[in-house]
mmCIF file of C-alpha atoms in Angstrom:
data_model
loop_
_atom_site.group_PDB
_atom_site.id
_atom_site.type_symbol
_atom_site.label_atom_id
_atom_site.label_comp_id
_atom_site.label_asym_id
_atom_site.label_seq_id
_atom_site.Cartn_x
_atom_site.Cartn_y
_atom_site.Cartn_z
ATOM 1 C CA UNK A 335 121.875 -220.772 26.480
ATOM 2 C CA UNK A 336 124.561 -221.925 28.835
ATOM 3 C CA UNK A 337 122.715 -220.199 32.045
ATOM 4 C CA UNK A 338 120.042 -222.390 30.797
ATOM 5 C CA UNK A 339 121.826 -225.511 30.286
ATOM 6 C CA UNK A 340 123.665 -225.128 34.004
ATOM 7 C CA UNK A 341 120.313 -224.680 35.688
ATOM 8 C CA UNK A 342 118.739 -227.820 33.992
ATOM 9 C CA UNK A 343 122.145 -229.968 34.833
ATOM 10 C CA UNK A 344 121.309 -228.133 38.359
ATOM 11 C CA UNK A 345 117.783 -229.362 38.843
ATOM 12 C CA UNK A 346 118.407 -232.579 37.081
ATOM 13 C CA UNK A 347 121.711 -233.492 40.017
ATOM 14 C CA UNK A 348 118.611 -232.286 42.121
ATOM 15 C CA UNK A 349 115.930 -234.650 41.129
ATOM 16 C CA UNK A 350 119.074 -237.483 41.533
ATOM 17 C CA UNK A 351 119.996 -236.353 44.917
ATOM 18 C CA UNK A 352 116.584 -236.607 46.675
ATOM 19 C CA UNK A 353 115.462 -239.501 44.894
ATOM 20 C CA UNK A 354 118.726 -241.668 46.324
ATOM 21 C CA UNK A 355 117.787 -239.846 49.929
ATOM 22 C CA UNK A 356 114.287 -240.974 49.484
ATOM 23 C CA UNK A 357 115.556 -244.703 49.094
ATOM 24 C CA UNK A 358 118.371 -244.198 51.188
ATOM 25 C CA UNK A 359 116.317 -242.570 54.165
ATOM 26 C CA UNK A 360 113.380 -244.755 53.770
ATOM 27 C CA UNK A 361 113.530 -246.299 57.226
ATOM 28 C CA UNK A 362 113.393 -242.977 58.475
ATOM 29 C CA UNK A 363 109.797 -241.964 56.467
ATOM 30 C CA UNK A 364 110.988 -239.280 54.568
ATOM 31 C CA UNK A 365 108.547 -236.148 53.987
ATOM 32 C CA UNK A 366 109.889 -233.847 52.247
ATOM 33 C CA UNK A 367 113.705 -232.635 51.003
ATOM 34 C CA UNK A 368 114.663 -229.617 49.725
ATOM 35 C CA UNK A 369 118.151 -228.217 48.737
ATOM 36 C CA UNK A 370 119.490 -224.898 48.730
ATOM 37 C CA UNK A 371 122.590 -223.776 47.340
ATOM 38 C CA UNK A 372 124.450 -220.924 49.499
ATOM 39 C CA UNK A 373 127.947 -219.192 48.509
ATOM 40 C CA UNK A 374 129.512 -221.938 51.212
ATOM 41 C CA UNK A 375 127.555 -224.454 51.228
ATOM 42 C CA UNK A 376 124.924 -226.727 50.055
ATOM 43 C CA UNK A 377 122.058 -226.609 52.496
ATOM 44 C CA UNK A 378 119.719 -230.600 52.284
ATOM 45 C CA UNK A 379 116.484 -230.052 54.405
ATOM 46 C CA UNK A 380 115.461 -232.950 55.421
ATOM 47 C CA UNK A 381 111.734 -233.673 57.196
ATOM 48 C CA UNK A 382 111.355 -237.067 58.676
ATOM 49 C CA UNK A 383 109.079 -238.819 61.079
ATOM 50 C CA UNK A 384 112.528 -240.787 63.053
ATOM 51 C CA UNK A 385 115.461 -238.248 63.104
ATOM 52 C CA UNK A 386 117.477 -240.440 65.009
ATOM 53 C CA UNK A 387 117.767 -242.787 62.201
ATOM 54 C CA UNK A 388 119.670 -240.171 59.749
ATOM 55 C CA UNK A 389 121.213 -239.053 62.678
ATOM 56 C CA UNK A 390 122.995 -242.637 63.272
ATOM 57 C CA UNK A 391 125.345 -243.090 66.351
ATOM 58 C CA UNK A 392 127.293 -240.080 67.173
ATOM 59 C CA UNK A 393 126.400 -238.221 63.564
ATOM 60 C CA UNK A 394 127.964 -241.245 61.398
ATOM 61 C CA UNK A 395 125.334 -241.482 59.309
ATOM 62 C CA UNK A 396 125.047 -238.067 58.511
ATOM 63 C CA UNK A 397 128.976 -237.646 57.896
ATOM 64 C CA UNK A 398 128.241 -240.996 55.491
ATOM 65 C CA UNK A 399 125.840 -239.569 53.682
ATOM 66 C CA UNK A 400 127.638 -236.224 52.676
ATOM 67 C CA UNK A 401 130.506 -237.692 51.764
ATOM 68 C CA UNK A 402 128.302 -239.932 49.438
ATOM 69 C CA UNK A 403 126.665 -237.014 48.182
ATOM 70 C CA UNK A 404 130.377 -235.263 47.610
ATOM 71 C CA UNK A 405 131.472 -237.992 45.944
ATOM 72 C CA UNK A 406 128.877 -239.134 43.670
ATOM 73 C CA UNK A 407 126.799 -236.256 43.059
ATOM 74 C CA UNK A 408 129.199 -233.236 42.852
ATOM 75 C CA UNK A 409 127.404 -231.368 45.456
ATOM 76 C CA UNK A 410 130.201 -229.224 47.333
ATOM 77 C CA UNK A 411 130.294 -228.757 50.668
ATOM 78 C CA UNK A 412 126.453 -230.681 51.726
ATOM 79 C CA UNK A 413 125.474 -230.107 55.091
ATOM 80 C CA UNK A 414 122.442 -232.082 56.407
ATOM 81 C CA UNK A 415 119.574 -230.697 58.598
ATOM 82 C CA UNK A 416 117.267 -233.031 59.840
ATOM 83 C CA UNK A 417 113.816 -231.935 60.950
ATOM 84 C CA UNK A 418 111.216 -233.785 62.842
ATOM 85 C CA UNK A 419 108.258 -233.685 61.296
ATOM 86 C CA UNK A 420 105.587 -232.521 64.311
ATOM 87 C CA UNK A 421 102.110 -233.716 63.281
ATOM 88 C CA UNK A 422 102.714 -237.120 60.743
ATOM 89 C CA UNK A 423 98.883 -237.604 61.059
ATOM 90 C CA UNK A 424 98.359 -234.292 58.920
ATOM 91 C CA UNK A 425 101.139 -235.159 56.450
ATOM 92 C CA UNK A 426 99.987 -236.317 53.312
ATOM 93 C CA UNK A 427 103.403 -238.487 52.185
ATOM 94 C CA UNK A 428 104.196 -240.280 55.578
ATOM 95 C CA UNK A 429 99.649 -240.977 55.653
ATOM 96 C CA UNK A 430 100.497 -242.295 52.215
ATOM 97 C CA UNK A 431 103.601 -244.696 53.683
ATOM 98 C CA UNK A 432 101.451 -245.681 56.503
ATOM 99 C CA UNK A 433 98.569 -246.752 54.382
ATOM 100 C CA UNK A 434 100.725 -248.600 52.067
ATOM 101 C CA UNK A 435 102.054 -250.107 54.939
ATOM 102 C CA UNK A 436 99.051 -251.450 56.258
ATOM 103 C CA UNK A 437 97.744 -252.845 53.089
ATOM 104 C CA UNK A 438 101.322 -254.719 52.253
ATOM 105 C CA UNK A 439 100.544 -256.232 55.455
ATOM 106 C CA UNK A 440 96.804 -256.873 55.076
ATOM 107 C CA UNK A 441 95.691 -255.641 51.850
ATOM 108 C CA UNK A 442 91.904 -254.548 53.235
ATOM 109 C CA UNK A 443 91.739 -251.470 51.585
ATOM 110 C CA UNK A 444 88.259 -249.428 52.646
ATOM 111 C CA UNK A 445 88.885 -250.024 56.563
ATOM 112 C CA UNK A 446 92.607 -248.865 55.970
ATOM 113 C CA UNK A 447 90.754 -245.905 54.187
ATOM 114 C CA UNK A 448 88.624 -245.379 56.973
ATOM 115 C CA UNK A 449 90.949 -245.421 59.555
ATOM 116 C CA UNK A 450 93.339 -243.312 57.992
ATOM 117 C CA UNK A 451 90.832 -240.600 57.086
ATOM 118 C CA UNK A 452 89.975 -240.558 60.905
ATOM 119 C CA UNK A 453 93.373 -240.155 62.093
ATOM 120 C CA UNK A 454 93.907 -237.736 59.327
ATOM 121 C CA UNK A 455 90.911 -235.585 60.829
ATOM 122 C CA UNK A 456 91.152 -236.619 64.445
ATOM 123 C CA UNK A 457 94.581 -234.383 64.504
ATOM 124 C CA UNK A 458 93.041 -231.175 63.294
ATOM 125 C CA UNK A 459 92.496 -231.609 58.843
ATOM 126 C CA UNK A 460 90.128 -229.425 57.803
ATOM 127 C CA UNK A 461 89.822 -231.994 54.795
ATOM 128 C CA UNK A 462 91.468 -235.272 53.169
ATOM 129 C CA UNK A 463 91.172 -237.906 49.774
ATOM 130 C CA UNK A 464 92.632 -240.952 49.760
ATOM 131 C CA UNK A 465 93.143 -242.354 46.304
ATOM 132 C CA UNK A 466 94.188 -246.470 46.040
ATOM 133 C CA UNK A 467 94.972 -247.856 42.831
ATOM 134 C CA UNK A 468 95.700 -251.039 41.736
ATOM 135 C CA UNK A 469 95.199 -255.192 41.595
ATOM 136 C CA UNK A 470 95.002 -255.770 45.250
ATOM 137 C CA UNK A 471 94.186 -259.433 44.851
ATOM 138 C CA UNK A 472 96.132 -261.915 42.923
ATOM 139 C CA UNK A 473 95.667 -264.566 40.112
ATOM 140 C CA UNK A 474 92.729 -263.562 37.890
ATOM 141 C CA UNK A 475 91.912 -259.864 40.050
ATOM 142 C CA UNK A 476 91.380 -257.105 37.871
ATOM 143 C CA UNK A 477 93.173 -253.673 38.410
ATOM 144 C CA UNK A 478 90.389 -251.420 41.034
ATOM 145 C CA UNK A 479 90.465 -247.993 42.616
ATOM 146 C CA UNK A 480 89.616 -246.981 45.878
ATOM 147 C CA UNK A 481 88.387 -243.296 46.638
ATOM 148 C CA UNK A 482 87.595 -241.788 49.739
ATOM 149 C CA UNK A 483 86.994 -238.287 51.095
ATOM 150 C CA UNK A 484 85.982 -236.438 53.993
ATOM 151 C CA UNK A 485 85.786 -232.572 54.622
ATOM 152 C CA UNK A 486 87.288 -229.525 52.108
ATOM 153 C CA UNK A 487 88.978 -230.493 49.562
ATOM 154 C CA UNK A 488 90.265 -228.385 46.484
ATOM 155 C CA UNK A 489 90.185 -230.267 43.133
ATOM 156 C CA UNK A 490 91.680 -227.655 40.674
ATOM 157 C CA UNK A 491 93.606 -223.846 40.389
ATOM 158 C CA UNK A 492 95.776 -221.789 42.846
ATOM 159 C CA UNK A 493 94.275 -222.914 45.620
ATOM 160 C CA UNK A 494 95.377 -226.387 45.136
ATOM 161 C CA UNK A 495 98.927 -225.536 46.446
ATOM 162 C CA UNK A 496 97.623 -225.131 50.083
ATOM 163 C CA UNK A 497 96.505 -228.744 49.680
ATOM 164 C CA UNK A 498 99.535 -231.179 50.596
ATOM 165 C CA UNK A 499 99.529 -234.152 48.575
ATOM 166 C CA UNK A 500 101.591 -237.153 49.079
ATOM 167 C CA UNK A 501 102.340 -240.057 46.831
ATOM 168 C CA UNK A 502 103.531 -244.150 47.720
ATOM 169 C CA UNK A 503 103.574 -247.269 46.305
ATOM 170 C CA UNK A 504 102.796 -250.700 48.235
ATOM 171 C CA UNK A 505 104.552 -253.512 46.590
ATOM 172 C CA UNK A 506 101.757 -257.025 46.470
ATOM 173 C CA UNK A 507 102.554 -259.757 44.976
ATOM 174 C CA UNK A 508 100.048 -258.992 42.579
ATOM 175 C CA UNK A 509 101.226 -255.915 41.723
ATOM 176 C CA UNK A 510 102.095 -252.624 42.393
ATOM 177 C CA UNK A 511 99.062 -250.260 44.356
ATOM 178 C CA UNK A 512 99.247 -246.279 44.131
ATOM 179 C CA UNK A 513 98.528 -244.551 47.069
ATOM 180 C CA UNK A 514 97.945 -240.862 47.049
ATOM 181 C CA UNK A 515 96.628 -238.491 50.203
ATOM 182 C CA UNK A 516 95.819 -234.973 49.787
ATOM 183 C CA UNK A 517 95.669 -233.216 53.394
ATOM 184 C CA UNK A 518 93.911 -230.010 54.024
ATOM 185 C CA UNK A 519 95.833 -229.111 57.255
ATOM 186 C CA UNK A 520 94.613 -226.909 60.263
ATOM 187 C CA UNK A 521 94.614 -223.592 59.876
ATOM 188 C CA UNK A 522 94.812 -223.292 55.845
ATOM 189 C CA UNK A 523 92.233 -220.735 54.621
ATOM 190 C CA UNK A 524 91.845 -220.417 50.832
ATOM 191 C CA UNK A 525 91.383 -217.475 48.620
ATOM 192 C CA UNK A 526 87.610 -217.862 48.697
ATOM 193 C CA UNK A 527 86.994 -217.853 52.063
ATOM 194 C CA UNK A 528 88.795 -214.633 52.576
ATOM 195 C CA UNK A 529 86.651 -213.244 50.400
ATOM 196 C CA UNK A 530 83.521 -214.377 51.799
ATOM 197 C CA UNK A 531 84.935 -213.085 55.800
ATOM 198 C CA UNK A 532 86.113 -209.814 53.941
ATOM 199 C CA UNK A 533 82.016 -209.227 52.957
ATOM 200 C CA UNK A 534 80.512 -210.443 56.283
ATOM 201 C CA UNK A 535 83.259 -207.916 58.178
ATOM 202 C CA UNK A 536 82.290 -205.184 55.876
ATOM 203 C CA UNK A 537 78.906 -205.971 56.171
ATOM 204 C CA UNK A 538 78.638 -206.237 60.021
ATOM 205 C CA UNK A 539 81.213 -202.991 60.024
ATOM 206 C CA UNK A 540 78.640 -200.941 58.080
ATOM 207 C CA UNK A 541 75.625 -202.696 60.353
ATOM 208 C CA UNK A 542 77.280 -201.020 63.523
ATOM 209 C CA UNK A 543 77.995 -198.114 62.010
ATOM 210 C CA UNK A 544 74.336 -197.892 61.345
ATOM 211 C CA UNK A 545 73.002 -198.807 64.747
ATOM 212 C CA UNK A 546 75.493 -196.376 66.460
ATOM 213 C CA UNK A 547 74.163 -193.223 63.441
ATOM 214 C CA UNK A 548 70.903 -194.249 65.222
ATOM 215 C CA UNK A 549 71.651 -194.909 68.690
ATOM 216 C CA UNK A 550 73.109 -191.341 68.635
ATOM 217 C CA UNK A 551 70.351 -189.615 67.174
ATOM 218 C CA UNK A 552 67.921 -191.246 69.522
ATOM 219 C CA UNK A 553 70.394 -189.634 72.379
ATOM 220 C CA UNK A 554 70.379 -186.257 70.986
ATOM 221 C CA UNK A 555 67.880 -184.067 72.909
ATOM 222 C CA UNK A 556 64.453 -182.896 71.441
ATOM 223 C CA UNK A 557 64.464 -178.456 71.073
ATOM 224 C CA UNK A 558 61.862 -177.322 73.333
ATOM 225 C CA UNK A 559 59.000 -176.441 70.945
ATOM 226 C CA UNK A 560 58.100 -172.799 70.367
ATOM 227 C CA UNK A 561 54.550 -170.976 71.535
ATOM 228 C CA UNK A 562 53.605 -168.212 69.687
ATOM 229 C CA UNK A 563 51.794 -165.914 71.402
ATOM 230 C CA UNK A 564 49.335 -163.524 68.989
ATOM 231 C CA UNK A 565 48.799 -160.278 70.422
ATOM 232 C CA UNK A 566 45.318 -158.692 69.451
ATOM 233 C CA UNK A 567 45.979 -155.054 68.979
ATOM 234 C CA UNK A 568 42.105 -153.218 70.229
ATOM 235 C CA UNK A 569 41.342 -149.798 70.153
ATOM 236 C CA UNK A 570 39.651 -148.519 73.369
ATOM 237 C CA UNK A 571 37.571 -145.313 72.427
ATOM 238 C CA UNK A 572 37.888 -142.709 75.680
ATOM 239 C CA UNK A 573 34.939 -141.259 76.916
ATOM 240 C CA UNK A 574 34.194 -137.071 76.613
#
């Protein structure tokens, strides 16, 4: 019970730590942040879209932030990586900043859509859904959702951890809008389609194995054919 009740305290300090980086980091678009626990230290991954703003002026705002970390959340020894995130168009969370961007500035939501979803695809997606949600207008506007969606998209089951999704909020002054992006990125291949290439390469494997069995026995040469000869045995009677 107390293995149990260290790893929840764990994951809970966990869930605390990247949610203050999120905030903390914002001006940076965060991705993604992932921690890893090592014998000496305490590994924080971070993926943003401007390293140089963790980063800071000679590394201060890195050696800020650990101490932070140290000091409020317990987390011994924290050493920062920062990674530069290489294609934002294809990644769902900074698409979903971007968008809520946009409509904070100009809240015109289906040519935000539009353009997103063709930046999104322009870079390479194989597939993407946008999903807005909210009262986008003020006084009197009732609460609408946008949906868009262009490509493959998985909806449900395993496969739907090859799909990146990314959630943000835009802040209106009629409310709060959802935005979420799910990103099929270049080069994913699901279970499915495996399958399907696995059948058509056995299939064309046992085709030219077929035309070669016949090319070769086209190639083999024809036996000369036998003649049979009958020899008629006559008796000649000799004359006295």
């Amino acid at each position: 019970m107390a293995v149990e009740k260290k790893f929840l305290r764990k994951s809970m300090n966990d869930l605390k730590v990247k949610k203050f980086l999120f905030k903390e980091l914002e001006r940076a678009s965060v991705s993604k942040i992932e921690i890893q626990k090592t014998p000496i230290a305490t590994r924080i991954m971070v993926e943003v879209r401007r390293p140089g703003v963790v980063v800071g002026k000679r590394g201060k705002s890195i050696k800020d932030l650990c101490n932070v970390l140290e000091r409020d959340f317990a987390i011994e020894n924290p050493q920062i990586e920062v990674i530069e995130v290489a294609k934002p168009s294809v990644d769902a969370r900074l698409m979903a900043e971007k968008i809520a961007r946009r409509i904070e500035s100009k809240p015109n939501v289906k040519p935000i859509m539009r353009m997103a979803l063709q930046e999104i695809m322009g870079a390479g997606a194989l597939g993407a859904e946008i999903r807005v949600a909210g009262k986008i207008v003020g006084k009197g506007g009732k609460a609408k959702t946008f949906s868009a969606r262009v490509g493959i998209m998985k909806k449900s089951g395993d496969q739907l951890r090859l799909v990146d999704e990314g959630h943000y909020t835009a802040h209106l002054s009629a409310g709060a809008v959802g935005i979420r992006v799910r990103i099929v990125r270049p080069g994913t291949v699901f279970y499915d389609k495996k399958k399907i290439d696995a059948a058509k390469a056995k299939a064309a494997e046992e085709k030219a194995l077929a035309e070669k069995a016949a090319a070769e026995k086209a190639a083999e040469p024809v036996p000369a054919e036998t003649v049979v000869v009958e020899v008629e045995e006559t008796a000649e009677e000799t004359p006295a």
